[in-house]
Coordinates of C-alpha atoms in Angstrom, one line a residue:
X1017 CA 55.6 -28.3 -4.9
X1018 CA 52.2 -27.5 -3.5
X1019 CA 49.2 -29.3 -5.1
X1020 CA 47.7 -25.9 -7.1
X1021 CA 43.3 -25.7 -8.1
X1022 CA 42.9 -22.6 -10.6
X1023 CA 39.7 -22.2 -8.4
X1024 CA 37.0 -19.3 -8.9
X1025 CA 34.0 -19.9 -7.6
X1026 CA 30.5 -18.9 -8.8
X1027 CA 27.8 -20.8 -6.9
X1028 CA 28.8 -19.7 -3.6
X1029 CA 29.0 -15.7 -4.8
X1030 CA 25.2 -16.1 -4.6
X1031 CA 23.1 -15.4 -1.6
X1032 CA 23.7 -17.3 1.7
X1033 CA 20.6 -19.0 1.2
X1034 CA 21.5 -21.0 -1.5
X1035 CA 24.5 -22.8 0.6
X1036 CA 25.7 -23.5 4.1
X1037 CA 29.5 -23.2 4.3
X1038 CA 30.9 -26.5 5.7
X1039 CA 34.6 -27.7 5.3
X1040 CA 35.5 -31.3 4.7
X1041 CA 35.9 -33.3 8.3
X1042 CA 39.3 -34.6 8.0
X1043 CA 39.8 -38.6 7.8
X1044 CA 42.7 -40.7 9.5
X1045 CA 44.6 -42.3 6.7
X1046 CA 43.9 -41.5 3.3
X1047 CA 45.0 -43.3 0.6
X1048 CA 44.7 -42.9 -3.0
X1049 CA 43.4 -45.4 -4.9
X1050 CA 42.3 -44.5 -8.1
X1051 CA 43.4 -41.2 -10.0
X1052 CA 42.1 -40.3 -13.3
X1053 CA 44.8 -38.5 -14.9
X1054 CA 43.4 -37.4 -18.2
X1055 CA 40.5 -35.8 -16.3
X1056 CA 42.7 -34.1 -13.9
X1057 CA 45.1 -32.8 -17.2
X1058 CA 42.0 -31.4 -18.7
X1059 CA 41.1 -29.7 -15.5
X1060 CA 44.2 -27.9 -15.7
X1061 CA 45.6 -30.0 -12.7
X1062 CA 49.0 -31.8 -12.2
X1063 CA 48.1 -35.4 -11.9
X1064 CA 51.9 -36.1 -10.4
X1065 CA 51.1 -33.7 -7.7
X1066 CA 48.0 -35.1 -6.7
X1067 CA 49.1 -38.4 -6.8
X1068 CA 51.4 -37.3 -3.6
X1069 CA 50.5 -37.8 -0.2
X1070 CA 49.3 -34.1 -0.3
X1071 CA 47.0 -34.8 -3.4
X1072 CA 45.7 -37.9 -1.3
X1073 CA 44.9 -35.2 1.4
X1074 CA 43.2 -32.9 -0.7
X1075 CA 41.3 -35.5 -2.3
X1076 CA 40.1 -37.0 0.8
X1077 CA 39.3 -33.2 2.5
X1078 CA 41.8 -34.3 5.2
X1079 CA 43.3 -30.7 3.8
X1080 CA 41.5 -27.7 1.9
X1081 CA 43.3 -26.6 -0.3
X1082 CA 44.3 -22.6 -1.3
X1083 CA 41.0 -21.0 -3.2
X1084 CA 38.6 -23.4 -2.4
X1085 CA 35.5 -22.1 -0.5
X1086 CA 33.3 -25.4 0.3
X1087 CA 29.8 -25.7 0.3
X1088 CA 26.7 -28.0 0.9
X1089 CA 24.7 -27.1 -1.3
X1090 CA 20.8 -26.4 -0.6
X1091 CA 18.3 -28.2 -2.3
X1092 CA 14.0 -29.8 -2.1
X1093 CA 13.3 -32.7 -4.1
X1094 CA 10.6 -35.5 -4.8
X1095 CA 11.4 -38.7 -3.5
X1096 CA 9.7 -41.5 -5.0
X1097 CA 6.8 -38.8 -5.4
X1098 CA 7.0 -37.2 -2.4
X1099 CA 7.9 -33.9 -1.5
X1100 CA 10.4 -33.4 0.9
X1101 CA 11.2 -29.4 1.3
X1102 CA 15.0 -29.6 2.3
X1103 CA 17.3 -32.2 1.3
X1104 CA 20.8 -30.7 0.6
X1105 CA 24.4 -32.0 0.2
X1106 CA 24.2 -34.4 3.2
X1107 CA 27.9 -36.2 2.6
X1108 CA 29.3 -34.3 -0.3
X1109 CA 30.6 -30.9 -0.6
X1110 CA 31.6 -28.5 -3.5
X1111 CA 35.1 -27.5 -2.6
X1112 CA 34.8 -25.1 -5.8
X1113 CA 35.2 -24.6 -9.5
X1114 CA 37.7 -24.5 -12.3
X1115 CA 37.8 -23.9 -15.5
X1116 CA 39.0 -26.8 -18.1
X1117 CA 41.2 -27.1 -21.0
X1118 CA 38.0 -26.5 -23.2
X1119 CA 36.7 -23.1 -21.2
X1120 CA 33.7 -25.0 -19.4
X1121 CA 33.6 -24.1 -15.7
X1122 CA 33.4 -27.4 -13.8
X1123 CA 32.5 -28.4 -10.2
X1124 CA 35.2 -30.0 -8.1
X1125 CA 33.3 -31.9 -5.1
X1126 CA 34.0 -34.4 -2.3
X1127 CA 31.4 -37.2 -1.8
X1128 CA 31.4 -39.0 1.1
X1129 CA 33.5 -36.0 2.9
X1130 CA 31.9 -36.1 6.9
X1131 CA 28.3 -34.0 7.7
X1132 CA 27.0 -31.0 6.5
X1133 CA 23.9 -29.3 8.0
X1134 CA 21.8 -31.1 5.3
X1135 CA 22.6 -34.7 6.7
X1136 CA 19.7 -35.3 8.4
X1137 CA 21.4 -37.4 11.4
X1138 CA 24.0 -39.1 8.9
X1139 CA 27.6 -39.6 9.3
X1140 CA 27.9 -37.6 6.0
X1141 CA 30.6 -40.6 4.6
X1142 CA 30.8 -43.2 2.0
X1143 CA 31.6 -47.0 1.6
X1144 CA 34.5 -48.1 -0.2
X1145 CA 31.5 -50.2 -2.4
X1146 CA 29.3 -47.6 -4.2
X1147 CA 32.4 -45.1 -4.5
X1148 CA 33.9 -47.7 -6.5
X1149 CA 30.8 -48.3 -8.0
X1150 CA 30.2 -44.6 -9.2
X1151 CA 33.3 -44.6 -10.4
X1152 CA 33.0 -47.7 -12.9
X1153 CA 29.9 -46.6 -13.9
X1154 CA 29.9 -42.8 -14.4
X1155 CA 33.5 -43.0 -16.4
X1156 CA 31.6 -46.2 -18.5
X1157 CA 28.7 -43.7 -19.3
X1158 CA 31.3 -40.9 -20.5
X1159 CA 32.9 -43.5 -23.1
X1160 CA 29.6 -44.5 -24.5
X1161 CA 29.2 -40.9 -24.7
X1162 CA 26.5 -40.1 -22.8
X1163 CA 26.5 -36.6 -20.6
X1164 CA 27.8 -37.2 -17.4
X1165 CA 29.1 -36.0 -13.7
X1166 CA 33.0 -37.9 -13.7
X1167 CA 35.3 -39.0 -11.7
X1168 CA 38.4 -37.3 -10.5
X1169 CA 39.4 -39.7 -8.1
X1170 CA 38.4 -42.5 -5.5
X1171 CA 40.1 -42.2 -1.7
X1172 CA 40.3 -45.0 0.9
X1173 CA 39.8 -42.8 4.6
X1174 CA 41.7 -45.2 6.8
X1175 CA 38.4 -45.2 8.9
X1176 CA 35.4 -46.8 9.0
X1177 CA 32.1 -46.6 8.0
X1178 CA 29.0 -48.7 9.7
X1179 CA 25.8 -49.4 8.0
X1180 CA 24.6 -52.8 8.5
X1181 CA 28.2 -53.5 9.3
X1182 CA 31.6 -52.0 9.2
X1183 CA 32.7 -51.2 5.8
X1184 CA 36.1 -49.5 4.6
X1185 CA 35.3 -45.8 4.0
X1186 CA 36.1 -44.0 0.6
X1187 CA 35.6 -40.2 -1.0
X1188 CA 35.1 -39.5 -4.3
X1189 CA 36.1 -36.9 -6.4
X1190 CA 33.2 -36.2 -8.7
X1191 CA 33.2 -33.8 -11.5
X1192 CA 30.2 -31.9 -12.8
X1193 CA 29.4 -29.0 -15.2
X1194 CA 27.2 -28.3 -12.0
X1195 CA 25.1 -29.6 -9.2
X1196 CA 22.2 -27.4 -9.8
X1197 CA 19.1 -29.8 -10.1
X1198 CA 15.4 -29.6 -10.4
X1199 CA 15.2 -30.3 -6.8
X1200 CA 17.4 -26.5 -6.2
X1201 CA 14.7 -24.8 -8.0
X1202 CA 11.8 -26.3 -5.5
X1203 CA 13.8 -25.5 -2.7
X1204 CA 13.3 -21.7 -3.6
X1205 CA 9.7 -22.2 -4.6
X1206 CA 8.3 -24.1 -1.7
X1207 CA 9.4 -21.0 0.2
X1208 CA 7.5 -18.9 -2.5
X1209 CA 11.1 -17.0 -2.8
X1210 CA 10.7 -15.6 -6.0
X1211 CA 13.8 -13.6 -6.1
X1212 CA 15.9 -16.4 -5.3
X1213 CA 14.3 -18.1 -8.0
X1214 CA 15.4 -15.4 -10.6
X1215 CA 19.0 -15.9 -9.6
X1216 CA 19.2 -19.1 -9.9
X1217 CA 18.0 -19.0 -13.4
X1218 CA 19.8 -16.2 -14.7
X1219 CA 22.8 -18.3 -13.0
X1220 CA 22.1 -21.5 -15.2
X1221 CA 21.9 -18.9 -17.4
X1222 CA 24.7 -17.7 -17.6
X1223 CA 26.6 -20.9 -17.3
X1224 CA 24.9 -24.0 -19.0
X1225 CA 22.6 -21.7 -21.6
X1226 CA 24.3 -18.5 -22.5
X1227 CA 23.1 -18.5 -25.7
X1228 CA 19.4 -17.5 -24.0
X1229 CA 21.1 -13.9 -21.7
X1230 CA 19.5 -12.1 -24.8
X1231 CA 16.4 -13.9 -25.3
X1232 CA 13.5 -11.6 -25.5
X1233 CA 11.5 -14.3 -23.3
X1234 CA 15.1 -16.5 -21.3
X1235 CA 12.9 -18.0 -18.6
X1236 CA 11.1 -20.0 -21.4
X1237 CA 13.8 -20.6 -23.0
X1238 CA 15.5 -22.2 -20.0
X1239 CA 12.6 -24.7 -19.5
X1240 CA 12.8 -25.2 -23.2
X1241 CA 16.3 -26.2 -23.2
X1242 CA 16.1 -28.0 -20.3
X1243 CA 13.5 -30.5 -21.4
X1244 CA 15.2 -30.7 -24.8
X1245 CA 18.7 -32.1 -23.5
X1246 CA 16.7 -34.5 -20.7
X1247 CA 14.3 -35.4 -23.8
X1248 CA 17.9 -36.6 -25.7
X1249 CA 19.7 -37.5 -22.6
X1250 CA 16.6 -40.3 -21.3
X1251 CA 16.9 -41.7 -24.8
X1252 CA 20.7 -42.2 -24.6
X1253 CA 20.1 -44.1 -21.6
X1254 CA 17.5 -46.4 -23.3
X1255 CA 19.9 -46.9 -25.9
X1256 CA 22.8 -48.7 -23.8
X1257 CA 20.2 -50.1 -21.5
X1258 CA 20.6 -48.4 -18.7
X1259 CA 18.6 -48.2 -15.5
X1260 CA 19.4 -44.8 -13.2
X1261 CA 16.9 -46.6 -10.2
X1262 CA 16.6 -43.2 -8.4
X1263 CA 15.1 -40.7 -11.1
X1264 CA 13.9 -38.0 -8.1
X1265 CA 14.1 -34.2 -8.6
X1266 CA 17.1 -33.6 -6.6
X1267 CA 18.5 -36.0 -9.1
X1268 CA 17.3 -34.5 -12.1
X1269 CA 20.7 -32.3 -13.7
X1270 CA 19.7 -28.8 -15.1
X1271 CA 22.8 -29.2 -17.2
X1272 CA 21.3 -32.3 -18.6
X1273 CA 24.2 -35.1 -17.5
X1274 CA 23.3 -37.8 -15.8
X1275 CA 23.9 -37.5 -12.2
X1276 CA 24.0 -39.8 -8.7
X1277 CA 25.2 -42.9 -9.4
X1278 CA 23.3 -45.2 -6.6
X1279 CA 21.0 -48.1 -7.3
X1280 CA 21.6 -48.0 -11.4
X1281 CA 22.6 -50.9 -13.5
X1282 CA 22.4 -52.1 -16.8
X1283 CA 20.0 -54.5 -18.0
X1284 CA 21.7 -57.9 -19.0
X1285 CA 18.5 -59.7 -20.2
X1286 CA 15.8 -56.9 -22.2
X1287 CA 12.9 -56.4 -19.9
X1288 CA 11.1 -52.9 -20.5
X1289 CA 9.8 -53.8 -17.2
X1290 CA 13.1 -54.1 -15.5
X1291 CA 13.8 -52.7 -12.5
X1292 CA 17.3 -53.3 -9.8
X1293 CA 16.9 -50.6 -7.5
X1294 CA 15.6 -52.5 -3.7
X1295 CA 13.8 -49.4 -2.5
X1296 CA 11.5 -49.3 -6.0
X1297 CA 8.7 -51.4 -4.6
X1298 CA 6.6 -50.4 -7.7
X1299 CA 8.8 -50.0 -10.5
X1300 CA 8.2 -46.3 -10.3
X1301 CA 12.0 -45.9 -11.9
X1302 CA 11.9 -49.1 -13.9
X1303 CA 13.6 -48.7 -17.7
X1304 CA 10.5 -48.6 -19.3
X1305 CA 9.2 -45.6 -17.1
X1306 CA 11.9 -43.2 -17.6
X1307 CA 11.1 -41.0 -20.7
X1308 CA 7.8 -40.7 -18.4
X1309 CA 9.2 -40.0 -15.3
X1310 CA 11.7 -37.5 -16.7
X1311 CA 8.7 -35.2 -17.7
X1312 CA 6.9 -35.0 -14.5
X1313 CA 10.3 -34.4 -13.2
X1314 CA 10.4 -31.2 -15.6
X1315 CA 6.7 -30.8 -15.0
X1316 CA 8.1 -29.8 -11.6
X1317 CA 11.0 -27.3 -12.9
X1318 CA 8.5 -25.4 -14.9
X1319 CA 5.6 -25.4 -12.2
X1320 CA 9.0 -23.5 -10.3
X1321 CA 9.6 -21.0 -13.1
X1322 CA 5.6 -20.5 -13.5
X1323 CA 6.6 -16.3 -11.5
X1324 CA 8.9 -15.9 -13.8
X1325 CA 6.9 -16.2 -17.3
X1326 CA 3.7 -14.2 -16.4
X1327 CA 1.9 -12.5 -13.5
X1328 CA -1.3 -14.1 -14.9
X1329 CA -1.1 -17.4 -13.4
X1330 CA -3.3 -19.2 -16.7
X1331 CA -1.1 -17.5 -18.8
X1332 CA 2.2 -18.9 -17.6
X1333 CA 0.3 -22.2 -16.4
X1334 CA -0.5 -22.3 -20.8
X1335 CA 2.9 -21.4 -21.9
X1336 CA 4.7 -23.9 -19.8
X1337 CA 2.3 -26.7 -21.1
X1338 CA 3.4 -25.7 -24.9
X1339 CA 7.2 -26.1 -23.6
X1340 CA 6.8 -29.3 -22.0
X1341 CA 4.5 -30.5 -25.0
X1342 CA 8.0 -30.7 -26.9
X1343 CA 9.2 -33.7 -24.5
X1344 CA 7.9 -36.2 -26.3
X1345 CA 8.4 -35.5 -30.0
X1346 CA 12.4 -34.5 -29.2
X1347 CA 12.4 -37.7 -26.6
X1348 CA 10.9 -39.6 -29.9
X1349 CA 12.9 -38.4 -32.3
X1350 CA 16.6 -39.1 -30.5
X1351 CA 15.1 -42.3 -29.1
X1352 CA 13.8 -43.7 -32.9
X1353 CA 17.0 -42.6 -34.7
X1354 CA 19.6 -43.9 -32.3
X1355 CA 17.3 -47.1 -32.8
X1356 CA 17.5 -47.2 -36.6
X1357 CA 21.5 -46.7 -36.3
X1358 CA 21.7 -49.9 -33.7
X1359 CA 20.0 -51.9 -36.2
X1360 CA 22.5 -50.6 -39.3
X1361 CA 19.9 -48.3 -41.3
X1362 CA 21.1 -45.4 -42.5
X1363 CA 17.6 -44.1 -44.1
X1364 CA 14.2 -43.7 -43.3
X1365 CA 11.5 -45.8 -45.0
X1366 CA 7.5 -46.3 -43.9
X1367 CA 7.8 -49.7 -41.1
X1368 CA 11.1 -49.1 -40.1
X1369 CA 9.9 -48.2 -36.8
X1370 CA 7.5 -51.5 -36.6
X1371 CA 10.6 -53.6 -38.2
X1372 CA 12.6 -52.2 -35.0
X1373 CA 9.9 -52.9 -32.7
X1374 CA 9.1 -56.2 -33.4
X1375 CA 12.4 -57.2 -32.6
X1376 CA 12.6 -55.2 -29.5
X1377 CA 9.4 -57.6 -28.7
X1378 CA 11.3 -61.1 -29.6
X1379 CA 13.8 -60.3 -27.4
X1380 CA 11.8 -59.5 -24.5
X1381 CA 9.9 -62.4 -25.4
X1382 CA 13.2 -64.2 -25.4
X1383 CA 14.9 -62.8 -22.7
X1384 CA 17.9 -62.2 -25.2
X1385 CA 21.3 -60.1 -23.9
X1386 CA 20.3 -56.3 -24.9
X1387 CA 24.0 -55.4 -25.3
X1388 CA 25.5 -58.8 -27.0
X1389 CA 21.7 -58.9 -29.7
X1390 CA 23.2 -55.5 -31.3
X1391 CA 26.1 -56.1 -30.6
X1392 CA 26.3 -59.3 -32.5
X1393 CA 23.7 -58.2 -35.2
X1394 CA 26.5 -56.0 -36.4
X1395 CA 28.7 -59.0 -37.0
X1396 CA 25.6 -60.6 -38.7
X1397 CA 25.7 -57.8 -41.5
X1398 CA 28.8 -59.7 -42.6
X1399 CA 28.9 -62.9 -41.7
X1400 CA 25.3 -64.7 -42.0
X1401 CA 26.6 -67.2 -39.6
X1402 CA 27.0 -64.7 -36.8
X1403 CA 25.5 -65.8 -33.7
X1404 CA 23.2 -63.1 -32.6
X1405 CA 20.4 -65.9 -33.2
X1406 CA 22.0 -67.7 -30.0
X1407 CA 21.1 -64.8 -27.9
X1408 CA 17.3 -65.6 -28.0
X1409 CA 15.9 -68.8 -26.2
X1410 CA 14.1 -69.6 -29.7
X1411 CA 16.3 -68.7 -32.4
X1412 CA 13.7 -69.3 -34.8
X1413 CA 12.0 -65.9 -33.4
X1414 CA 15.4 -64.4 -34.6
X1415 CA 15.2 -65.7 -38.2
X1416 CA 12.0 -64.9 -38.9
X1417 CA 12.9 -61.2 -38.0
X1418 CA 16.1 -61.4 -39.5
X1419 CA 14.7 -61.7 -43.2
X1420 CA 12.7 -59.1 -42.8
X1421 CA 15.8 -57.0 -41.9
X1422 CA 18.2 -58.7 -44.8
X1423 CA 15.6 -57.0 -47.0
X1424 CA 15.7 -53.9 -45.5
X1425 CA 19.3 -53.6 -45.8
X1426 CA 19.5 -54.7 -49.2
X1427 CA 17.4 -51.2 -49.9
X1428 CA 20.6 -49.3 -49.1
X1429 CA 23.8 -48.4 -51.3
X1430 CA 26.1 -49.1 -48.1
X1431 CA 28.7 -52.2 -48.0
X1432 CA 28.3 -54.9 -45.5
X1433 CA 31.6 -54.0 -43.9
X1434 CA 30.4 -50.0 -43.8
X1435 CA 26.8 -51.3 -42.2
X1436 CA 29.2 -53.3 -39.4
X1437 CA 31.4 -50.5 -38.5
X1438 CA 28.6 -48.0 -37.9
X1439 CA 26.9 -50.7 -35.8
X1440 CA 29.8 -51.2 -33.8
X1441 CA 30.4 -47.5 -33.1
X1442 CA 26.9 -47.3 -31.6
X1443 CA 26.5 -50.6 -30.3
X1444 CA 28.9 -51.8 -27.3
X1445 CA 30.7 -54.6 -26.7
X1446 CA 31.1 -54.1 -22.9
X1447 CA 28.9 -52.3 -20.4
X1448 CA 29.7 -52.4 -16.8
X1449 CA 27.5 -55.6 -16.3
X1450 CA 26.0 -55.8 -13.2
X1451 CA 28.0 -59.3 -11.5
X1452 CA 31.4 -57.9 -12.9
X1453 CA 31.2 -54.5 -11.0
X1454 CA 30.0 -56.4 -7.4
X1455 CA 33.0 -58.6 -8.2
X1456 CA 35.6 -56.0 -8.7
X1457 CA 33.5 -54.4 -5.6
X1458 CA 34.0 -57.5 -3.3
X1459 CA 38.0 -57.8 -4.1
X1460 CA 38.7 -54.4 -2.9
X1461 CA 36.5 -54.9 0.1
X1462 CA 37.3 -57.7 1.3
X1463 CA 41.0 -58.1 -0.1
X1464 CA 42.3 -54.6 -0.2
X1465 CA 42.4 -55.9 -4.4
X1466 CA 42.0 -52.9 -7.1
X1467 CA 43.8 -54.9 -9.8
X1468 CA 40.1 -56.1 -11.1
X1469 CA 38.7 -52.8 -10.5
X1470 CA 41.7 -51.3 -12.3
X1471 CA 41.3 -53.6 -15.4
X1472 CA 37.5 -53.2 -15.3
X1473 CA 38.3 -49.3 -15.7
X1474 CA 40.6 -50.3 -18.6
X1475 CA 38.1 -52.2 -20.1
X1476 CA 35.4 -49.7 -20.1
X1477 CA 37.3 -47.1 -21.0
X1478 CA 37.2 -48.5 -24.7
X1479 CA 33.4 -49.8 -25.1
X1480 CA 33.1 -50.1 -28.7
X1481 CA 36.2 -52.1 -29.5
X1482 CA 36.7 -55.7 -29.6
X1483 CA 39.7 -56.1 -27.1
X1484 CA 39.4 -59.7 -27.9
X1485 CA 41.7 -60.3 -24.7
X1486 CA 39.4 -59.3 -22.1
X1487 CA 36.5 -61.0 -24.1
X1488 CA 35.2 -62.4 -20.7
X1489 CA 34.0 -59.0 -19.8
X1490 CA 31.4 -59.2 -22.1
X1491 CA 29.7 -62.4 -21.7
X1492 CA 26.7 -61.8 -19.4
X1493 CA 26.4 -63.2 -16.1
X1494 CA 25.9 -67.1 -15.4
X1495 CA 22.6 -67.9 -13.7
X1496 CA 24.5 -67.7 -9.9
X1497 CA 26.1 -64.5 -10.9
X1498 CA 23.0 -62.0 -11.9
X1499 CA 22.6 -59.8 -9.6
X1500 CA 18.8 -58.6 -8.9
X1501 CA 18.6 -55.6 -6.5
X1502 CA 21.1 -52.6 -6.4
X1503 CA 21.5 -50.5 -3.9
X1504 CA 21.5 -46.9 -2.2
X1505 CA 24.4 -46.8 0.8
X1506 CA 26.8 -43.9 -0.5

């Protein structure tokens, strides 16, 4: 049987402009190495198929398969800051769309899939490393429930790759409600294409807000929803701890999921201050900095859509201000009630929000595990002899903030073993720490050994269970394990 994709394809209906049409460059040997078979059942896919040496093809766009039309998407961005006009799909192209088990139209693309016209002199591949790394990571974010791009599959090429030395080369399969970005908006608007930028909306539109087609003002109301799901998706990430390293435009989802998985991490120790990604010289992108960062991001989207609100250039310059002005307050609002359920409250009372805080504080102060502290708070609710306090270089920081807490609880009707299980289902027991991700990394790199990266994907898949067998996986890393810069290198 003939691997089958349900294709129909939306994005590259559009005007040429918005694309250049660039097939896959085939690869030597591909191999499969990792297939995520409940993604690919709710795509509608056969998993057995693609699991052949034909899916393996496909996969690695050694073949193109029957209704795909592939793309390289166009697309500006702000790096770091600074403008750069065309950017574009420089090693991954869309081979086209489907639509899932649950009616959602999703992007099927090949990253690391040989040079498009965007590539700007690169080879237009991927290591084996940070394929396997946006794997880990991008299927860990989906079971902590946070909006996410996905992985279908990783491929090993058979070939290949050199950056500062000769690496295995890999694809990946990612999955994505879209790839439309802030960055695809500037690319029209640098160009002062106006038109363009009126198709691209009503295109979002019509696919991530169709609820607005009949909205007596649905440019506003795009920018509006926009900054309301990256206002709750930023405060998901500071809830788990994670880092993103490269918060540009061009990586900045209009669908609001989190998107391009390079130099991210989560933090091990809490620093607000923390930043892993080697090119941030200033901590531009550091955790602290995102819920900031995010809205100048959006600042940019809506500077985009400015034609398309008024003709009157103060007008639409004033209503985009009173859109964006809701950033904070939504940003606030997720941010301070995802906190209150991590620390077991399940009302509102005046000092909550300093109660939280001041702990936040000790353990900065302390240099206490993010993850394990609410983790193990949880257990604390009932068992008193919990070890949460061992987290923090002076425990006694812990107690004193600790009876402040027991007193808060005691306000509330709720059992001890009702306060614990609602902690637990917010508050992991396994992240995809930093050291355990490069160590999977190294075994398949250097050993041709997925049976670590296999079992870390097992592990992750079920984040807020105990799984007392792979305990290990939660520890945090000894002090010649923690791993201080991340990396770019796709």
């Amino acid at each position: 049987m003939t691997v089958h994709f349900p294709f129909q394809n939306s994005y590259s209906a559009l005007p040429d402009s918005f694309f250049a049409r660039v097939a896959p460059t085939p690869v030597a040997a591909p191999r499969l190495i990792k297939l995520n078979r409940p993604l690919a059942v709710q795509l509608g896919l056969d998993p057995d198929l693609l699991e052949t040496a034909e899916g393996a093809a496909i996969l690695a766009g050694k073949t193109v398969p029957d209704g795909a039309d592939p793309i390289a998407m166009a697309y500006a961005g702000h790096q770091f800051g600074q403008f750069v006009p065309q950017l574009g799909d420089g090693r991954a192209i869309l081979l086209g769309e489907v639509i899932d088990k649950d009616g959602v139209r999703r992007d099927i693309q090949l990253k690391g899939s040989g040079p498009t016209p965007f590539s700007r002199r690169g080879d237009g591949r991927a290591a084996l490393g940070p394929v396997l790394r946006e794997y880990i990571v991008s299927e860990a974010m989906y079971a902590l429930g946070i909006p996410t791009t996905r992985s279908l599959a990783a491929v090993v090429t058979g070939e290949h790759v050199i950056r500062e030395t000769a690496l295995p080369g890999a694809v990946l399969t990612r999955i994505a409600s879209s790839h439309i970005r802030v960055g695809t908006f500037q690319f029209f608007a640098v160009r002062r294409d106006t038109e363009a930028i009126r198709r691209l909306a009503d295109h979002v539109i019509a696919r991530h807000y169709p609820e607005l087609r009949d909205a007596e003002r649905p440019y506003h109301e795009l920018l509006a929803g926009v900054v309301a799901r990256q206002a709750e998706l930023i405060a998901r990430w500071l809830l788990v701890g994670f880092i993103h390293g490269v918060m540009n435009t061009d990586n900045t989802s209009i669908s609001g999921e989190t998107i391009d998985y390079g130099p991210c991490a989560f933090m091990d120790a809490y620093n607000p201050s923390q930043v892993f990604s080697s090119i941030d010289e200033m901590g531009r992108y550091a955790y602290a900095n995102q819920p900031r960062i995010a809205l100048w991001n959006l600042t940019r989207l809506a500077e985009c859509l400015l034609p398309l609100f008024s003709d009157e250039q103060e007008k639409a310059v004033a209503e985009a201000q009173d859109i964006l002005g809701a950033f904070s307050e939504i940003f606030s609002t997720a941010y301070q009630a995802g906190l209150r359920k991590k620390v077991g409250l399940f009302t509102e009372r005046e000092g909550d929000d300093a109660l939280i805080q001041d702990l936040l504080e000790a353990m900065a102060k302390n240099q206490a595990d993010f993850t394990l502290t609410f983790r193990k708070l949880g257990d604390s609710a009932v068992d008193d002899s919990a070890d949460a306090r061992a987290q923090f270089m002076e425990p006694a920081a812990f107690d004193e903030w600790s009876r402040r807490w027991r007193a808060r609880i005691a306000l509330e009707p709720q059992t001890a073993a009702e306060r614990q299980a609602a902690m637990h289902a917010v508050n992991p027991a396994f992240i995809p720490r930093n050291h355990s991700v490069e160590a999977v990394i190294q075994a398949a790199v250097n050993d041709d050994d997925y049976a670590p990266f296999e079992e870390l994907v097992q592990v992750l898949a079920k984040p807020f269970e105990d799984q007392p067998e792979f305990a290990a996986y939660a520890d945090p890393p000894l002090p010649d394990q923690r791993v201080l810069r991340t990396f770019c290198g796709t």
